[in-house]
PDB file of C-alpha atoms in Angstrom:
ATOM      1  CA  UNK Q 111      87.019  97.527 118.140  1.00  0.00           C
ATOM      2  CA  UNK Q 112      90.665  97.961 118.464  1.00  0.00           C
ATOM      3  CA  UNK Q 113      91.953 101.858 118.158  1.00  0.00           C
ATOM      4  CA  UNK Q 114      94.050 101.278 115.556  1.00  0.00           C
ATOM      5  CA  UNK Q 115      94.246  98.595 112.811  1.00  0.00           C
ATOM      6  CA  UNK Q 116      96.386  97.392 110.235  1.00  0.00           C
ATOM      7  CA  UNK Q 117      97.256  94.415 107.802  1.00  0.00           C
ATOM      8  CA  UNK Q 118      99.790  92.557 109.124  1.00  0.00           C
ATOM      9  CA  UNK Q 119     101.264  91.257 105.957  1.00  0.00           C
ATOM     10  CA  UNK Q 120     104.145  90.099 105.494  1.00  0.00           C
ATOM     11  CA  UNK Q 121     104.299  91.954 101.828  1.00  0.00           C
ATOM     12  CA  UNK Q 122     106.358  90.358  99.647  1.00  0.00           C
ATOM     13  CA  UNK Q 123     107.837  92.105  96.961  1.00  0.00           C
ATOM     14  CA  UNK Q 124     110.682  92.620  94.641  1.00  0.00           C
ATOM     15  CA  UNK Q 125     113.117  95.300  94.591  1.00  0.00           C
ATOM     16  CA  UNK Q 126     112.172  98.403  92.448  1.00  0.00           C
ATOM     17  CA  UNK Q 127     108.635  97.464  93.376  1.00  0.00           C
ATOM     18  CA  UNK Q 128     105.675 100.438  95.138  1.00  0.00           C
ATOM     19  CA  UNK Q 129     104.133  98.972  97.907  1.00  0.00           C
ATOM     20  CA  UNK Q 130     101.336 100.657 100.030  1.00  0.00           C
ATOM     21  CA  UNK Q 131      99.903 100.148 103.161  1.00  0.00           C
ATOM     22  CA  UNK Q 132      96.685 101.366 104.986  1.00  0.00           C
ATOM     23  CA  UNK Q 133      96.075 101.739 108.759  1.00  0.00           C
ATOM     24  CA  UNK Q 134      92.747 102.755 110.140  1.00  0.00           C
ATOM     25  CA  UNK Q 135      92.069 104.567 113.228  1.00  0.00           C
ATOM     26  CA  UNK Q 136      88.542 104.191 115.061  1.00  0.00           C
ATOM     27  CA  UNK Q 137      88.562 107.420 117.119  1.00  0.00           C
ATOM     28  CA  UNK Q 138      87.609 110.798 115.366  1.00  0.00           C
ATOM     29  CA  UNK Q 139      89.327 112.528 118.440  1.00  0.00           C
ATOM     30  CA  UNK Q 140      92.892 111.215 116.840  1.00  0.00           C
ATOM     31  CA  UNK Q 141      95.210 114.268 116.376  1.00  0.00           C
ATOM     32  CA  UNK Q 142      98.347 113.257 115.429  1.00  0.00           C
ATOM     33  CA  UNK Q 143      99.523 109.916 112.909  1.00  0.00           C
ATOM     34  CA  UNK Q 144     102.972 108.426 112.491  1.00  0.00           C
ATOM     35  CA  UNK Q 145     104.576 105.519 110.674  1.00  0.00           C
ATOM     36  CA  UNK Q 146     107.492 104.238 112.825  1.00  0.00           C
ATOM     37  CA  UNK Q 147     109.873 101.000 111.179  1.00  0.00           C
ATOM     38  CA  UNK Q 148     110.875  98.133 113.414  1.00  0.00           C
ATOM     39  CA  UNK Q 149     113.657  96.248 112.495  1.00  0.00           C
ATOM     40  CA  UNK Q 150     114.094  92.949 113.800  1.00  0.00           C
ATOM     41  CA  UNK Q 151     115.115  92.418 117.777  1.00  0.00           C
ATOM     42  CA  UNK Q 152     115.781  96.448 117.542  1.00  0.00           C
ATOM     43  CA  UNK Q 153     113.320  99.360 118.429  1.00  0.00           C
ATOM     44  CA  UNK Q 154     111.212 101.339 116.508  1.00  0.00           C
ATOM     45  CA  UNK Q 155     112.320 104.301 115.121  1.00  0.00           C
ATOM     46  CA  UNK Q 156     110.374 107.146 113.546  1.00  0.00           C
ATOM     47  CA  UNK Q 157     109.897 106.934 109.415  1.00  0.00           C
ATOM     48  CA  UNK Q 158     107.396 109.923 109.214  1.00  0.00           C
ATOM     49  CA  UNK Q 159     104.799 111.784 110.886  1.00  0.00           C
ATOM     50  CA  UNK Q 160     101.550 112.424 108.827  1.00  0.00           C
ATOM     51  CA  UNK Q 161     100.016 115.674 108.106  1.00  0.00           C
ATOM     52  CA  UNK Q 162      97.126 116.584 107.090  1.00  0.00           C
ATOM     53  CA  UNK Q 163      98.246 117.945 103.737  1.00  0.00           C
ATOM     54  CA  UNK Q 164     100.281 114.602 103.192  1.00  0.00           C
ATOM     55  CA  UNK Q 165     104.155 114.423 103.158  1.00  0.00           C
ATOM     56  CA  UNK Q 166     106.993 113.327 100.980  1.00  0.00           C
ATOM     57  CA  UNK Q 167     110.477 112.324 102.278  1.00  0.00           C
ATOM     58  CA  UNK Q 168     112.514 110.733  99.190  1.00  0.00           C
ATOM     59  CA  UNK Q 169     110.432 107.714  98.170  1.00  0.00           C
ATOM     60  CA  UNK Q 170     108.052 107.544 101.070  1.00  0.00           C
ATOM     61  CA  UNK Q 171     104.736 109.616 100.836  1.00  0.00           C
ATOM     62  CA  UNK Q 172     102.037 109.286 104.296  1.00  0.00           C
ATOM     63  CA  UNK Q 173      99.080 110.456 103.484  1.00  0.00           C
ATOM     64  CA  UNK Q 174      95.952 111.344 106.132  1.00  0.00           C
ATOM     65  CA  UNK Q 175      92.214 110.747 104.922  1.00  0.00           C
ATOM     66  CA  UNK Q 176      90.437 112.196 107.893  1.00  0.00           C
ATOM     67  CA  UNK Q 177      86.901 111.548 106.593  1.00  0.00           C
ATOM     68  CA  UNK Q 178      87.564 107.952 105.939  1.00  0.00           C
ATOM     69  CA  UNK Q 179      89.804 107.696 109.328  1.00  0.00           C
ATOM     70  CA  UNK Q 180      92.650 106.189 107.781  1.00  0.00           C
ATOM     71  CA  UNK Q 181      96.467 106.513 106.996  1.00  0.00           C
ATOM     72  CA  UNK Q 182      98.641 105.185 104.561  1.00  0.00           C
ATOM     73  CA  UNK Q 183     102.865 104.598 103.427  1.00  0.00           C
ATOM     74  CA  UNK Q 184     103.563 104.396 100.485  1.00  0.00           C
ATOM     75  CA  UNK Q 185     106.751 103.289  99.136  1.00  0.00           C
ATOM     76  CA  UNK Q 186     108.717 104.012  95.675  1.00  0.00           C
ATOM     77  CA  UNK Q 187     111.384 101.622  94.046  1.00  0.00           C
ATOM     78  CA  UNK Q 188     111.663  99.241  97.417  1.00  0.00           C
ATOM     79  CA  UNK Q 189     115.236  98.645  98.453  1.00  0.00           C
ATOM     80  CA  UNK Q 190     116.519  95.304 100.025  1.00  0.00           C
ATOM     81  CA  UNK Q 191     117.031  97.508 103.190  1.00  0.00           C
ATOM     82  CA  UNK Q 192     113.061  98.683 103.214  1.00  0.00           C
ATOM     83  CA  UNK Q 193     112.617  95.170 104.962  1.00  0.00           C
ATOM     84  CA  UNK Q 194     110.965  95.730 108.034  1.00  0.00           C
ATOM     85  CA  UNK Q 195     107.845  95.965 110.087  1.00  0.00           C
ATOM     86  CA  UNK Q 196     106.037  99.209 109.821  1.00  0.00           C
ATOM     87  CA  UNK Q 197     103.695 100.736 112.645  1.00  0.00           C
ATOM     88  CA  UNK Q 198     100.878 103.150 112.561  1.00  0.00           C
ATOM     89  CA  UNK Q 199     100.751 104.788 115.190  1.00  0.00           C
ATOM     90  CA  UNK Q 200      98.104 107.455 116.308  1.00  0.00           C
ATOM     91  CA  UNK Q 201      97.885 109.843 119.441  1.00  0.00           C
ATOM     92  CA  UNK Q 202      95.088 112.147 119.941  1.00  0.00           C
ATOM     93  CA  UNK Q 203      95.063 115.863 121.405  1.00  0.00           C
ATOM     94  CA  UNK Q 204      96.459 116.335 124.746  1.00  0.00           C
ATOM     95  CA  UNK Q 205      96.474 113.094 125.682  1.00  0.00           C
ATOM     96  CA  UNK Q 206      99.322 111.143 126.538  1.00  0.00           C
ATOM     97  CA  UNK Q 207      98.767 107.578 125.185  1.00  0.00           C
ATOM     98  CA  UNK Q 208      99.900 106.087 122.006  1.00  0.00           C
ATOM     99  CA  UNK Q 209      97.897 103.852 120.215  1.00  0.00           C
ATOM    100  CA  UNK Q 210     100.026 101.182 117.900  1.00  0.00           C
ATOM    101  CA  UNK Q 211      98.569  98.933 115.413  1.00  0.00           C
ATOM    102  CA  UNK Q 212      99.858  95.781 114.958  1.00  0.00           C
ATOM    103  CA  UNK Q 213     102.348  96.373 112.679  1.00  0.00           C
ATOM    104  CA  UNK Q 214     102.664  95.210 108.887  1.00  0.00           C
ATOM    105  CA  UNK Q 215     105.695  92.844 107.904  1.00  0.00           C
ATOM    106  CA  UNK Q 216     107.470  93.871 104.474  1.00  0.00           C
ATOM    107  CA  UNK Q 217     109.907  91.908 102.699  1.00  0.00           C
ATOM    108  CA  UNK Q 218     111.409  93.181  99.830  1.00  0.00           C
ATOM    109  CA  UNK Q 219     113.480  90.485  97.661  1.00  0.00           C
ATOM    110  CA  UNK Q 220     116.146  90.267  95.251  1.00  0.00           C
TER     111      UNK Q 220
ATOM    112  CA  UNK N 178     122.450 107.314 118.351  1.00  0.00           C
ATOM    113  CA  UNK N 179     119.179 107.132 120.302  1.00  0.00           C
ATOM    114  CA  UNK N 180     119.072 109.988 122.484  1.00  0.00           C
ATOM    115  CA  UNK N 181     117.181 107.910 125.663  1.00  0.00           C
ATOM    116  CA  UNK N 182     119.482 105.421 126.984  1.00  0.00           C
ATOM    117  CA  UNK N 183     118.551 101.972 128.243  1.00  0.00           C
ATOM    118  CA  UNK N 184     120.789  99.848 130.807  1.00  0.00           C
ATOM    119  CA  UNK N 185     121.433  96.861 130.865  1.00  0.00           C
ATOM    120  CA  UNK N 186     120.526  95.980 126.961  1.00  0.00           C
ATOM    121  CA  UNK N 187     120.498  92.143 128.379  1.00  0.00           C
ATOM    122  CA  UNK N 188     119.048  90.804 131.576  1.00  0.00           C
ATOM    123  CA  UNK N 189     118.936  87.335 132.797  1.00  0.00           C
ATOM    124  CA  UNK N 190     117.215  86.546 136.252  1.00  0.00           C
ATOM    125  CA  UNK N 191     115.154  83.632 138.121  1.00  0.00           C
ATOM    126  CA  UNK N 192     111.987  83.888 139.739  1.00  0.00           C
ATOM    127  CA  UNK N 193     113.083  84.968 143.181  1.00  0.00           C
ATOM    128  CA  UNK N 194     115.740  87.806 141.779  1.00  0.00           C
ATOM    129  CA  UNK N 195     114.694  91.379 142.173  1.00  0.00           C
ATOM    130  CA  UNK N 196     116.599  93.680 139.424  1.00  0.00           C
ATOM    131  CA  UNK N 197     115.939  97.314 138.057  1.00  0.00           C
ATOM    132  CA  UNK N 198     115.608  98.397 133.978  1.00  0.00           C
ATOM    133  CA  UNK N 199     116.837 101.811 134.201  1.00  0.00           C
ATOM    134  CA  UNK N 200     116.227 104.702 131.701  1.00  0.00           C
ATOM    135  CA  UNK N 201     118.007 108.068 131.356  1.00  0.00           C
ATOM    136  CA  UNK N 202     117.017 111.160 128.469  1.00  0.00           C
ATOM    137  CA  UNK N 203     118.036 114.573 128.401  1.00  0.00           C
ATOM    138  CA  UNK N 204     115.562 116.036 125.924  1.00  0.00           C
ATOM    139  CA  UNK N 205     113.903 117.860 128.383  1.00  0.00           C
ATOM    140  CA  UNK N 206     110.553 115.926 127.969  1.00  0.00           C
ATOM    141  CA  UNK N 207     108.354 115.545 130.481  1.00  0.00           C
ATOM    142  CA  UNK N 208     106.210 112.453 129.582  1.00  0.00           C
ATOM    143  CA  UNK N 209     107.979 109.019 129.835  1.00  0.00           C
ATOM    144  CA  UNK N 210     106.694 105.758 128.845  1.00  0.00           C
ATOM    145  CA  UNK N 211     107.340 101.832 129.446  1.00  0.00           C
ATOM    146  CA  UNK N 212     106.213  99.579 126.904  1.00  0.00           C
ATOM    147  CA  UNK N 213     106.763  95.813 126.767  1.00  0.00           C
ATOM    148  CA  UNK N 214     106.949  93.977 123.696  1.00  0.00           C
ATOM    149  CA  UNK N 215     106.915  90.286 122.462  1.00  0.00           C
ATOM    150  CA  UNK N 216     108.214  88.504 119.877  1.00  0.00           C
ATOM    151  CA  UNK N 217     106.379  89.530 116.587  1.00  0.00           C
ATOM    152  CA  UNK N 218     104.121  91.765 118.472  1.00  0.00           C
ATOM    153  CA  UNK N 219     103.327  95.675 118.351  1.00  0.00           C
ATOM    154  CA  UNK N 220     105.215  97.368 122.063  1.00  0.00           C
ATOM    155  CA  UNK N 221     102.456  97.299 124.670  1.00  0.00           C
ATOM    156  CA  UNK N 222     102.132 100.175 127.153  1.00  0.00           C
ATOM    157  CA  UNK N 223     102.465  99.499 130.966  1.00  0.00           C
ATOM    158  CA  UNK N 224     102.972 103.084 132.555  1.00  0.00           C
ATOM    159  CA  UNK N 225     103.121 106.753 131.976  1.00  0.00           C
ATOM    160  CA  UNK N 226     104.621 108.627 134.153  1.00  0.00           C
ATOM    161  CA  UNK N 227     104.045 113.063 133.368  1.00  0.00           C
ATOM    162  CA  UNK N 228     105.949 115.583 134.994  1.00  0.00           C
ATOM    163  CA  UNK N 229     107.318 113.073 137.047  1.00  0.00           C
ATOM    164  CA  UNK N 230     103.715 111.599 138.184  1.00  0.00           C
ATOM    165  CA  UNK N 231     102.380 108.540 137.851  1.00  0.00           C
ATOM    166  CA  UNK N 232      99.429 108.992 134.798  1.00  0.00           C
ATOM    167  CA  UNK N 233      98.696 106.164 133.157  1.00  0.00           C
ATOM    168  CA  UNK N 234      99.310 102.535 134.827  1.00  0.00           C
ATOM    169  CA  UNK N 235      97.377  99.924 131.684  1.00  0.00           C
ATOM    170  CA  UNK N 236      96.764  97.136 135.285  1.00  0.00           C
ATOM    171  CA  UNK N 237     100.036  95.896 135.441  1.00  0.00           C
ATOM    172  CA  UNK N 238     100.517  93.251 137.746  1.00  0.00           C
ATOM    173  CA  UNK N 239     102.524  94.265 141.245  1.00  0.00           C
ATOM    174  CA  UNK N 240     106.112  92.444 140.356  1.00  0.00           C
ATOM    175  CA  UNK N 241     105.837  95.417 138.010  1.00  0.00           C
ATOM    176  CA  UNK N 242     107.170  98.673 139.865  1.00  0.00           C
ATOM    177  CA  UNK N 243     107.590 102.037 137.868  1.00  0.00           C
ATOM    178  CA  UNK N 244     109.779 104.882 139.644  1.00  0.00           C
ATOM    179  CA  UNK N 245     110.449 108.357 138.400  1.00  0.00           C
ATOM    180  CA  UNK N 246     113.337 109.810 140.548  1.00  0.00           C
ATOM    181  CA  UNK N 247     113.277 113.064 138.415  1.00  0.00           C
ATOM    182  CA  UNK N 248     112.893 114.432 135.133  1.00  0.00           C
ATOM    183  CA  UNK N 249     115.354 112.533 133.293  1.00  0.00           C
ATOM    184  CA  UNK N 250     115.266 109.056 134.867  1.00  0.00           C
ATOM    185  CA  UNK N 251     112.853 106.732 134.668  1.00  0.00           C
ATOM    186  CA  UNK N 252     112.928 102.865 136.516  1.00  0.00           C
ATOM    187  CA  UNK N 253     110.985  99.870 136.403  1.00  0.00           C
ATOM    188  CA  UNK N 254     111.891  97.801 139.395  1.00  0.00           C
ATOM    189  CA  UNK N 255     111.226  93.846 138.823  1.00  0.00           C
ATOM    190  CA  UNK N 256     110.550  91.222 141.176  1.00  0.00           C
ATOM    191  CA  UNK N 257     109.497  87.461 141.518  1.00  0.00           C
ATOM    192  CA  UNK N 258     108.907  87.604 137.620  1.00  0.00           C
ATOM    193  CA  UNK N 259     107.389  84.676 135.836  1.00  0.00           C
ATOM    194  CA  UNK N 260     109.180  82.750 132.649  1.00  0.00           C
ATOM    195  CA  UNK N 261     106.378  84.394 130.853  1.00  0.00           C
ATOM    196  CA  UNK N 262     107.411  88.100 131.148  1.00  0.00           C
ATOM    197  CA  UNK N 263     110.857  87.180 129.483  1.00  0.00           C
ATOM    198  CA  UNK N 264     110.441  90.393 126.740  1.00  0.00           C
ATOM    199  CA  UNK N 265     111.927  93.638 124.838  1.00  0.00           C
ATOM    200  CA  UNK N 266     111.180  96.273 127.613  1.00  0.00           C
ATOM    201  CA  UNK N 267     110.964  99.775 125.660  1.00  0.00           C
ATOM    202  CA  UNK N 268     111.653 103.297 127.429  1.00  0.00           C
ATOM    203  CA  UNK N 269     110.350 105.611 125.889  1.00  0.00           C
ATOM    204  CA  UNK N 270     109.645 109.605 125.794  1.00  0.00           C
ATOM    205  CA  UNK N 271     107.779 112.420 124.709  1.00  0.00           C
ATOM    206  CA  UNK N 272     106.422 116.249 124.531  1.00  0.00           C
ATOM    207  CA  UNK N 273     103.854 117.004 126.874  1.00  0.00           C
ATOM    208  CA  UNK N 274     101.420 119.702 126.349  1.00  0.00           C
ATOM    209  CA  UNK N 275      98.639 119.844 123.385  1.00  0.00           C
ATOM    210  CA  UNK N 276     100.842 118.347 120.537  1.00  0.00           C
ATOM    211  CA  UNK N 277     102.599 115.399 122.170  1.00  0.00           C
ATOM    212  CA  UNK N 278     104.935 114.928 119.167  1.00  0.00           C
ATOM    213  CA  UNK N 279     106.700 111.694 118.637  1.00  0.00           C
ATOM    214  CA  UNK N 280     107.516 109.446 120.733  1.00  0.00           C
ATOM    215  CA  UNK N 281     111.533 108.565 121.191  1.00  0.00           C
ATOM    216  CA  UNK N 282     112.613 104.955 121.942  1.00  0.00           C
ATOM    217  CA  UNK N 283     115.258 103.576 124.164  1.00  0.00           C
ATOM    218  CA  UNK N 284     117.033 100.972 122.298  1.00  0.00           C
ATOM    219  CA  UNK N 285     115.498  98.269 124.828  1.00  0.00           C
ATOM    220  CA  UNK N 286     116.453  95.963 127.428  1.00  0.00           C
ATOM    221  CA  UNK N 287     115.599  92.725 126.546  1.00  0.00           C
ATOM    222  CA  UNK N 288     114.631  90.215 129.875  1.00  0.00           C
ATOM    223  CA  UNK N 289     114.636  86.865 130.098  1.00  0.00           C
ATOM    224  CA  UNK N 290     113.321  84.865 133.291  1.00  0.00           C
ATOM    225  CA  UNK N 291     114.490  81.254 133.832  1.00  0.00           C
TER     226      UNK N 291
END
């Protein structure tokens, strides 16, 4: 079972739209959660980390569900710019390895 | 700006070249990472080097060589590549201790082998 899995999309949707993801992680042991955005042919780049309490930045919320072992984006009135791939990405305590899923494609249209 | 630093951002070599990806941050972290990643794919860890140690290697093959001169730098030495590792090569760094943190990308150096 892979560490850390998500739906790969691609999400199509129009601008002004909320889209969601969901990304779940296998291992209990996982300590800390983050989304990172890929654009195309560039590298990713942190969007948020992902605390317990859930988080807010603008019109992105992440929220952690520790019970259910998953992690989720949402995002509020899409821009044309919000196009991108979007990782989940999960490390756990005091150990150095990054787990990625496999990313989830959005395309947000005029 | 990113604050690691990739050179060169574009590498083209044949089979029998041997070249160097090099990688430079001044963050102060002590973890650094080197992740390959292909087309439409999530990055794919090769090694981790901590406080300047070799930690994690994920069984790359031997034309793959990892070097960590000090703190800061961080090299991955190449040599009698296949067409088939032509890829975004990622630097990357972190915290080390109990709470990692995030990790910080390199803008990439992107390899192709004729």
């Amino acid at each position: 079972r892979k560490e850390v899995e998500q739906d790969p999309g691609p999400f199509n949707v129009p601008e002004g739209a909320t889209v969601a993801f969901n990304c779940t992680y296998s291992n209990s042991a996982s300590q800390s959660f983050f989304w990172y955005r890929q654009d195309c042919r560039k590298e990713p780049k942190l969007l948020m980390s992902v605390y317990s309490s859930g988080n807010e930045d603008g019109r992105f919320t992440a929220q952690l569900n520790r019970a259910s072992q998953y992690i989720s984006l949402l995002i509020r009135d899409s821009k044309l710019s919000d196009s991108a791939t979007y990782l989940c990405v999960v490390t756990r305590y005091n150990f150095n390895k990054f787990y990625f899923g496999s990313g989830t494609k959005l395309n947000v249209k005029p | 700006d990113t604050e690691v630093t990739q050179t060169p951002k574009h590498l083209v070599m044949g089979m029998t070249n041997k070249k160097s990806l090099k990688c430079e941050q001044h963050m102060g972290h002590r973890a650094m990472y080197w992740y390959k990643q292909k087309a439409k794919k999530p990055p794919e860890l090769m090694f981790v080097y901590s406080y300047e140690k070799l930690s994690i290697n994920e069984s790359v093959p031997s034309r793959f060589s990892p070097e960590c001169p000090n703190s800061s730098l961080l090299n991955l030495h190449l040599h009698a590549l296949q067409p088939e590792d032509s890829a975004l090569y990622l630097c990357a760094s972190s915290q080390l201790g109990l709470n990692t943190g995030e990790l910080f990308f390199g803008e990439g150096s992107r390899l192709t082998v004729l």
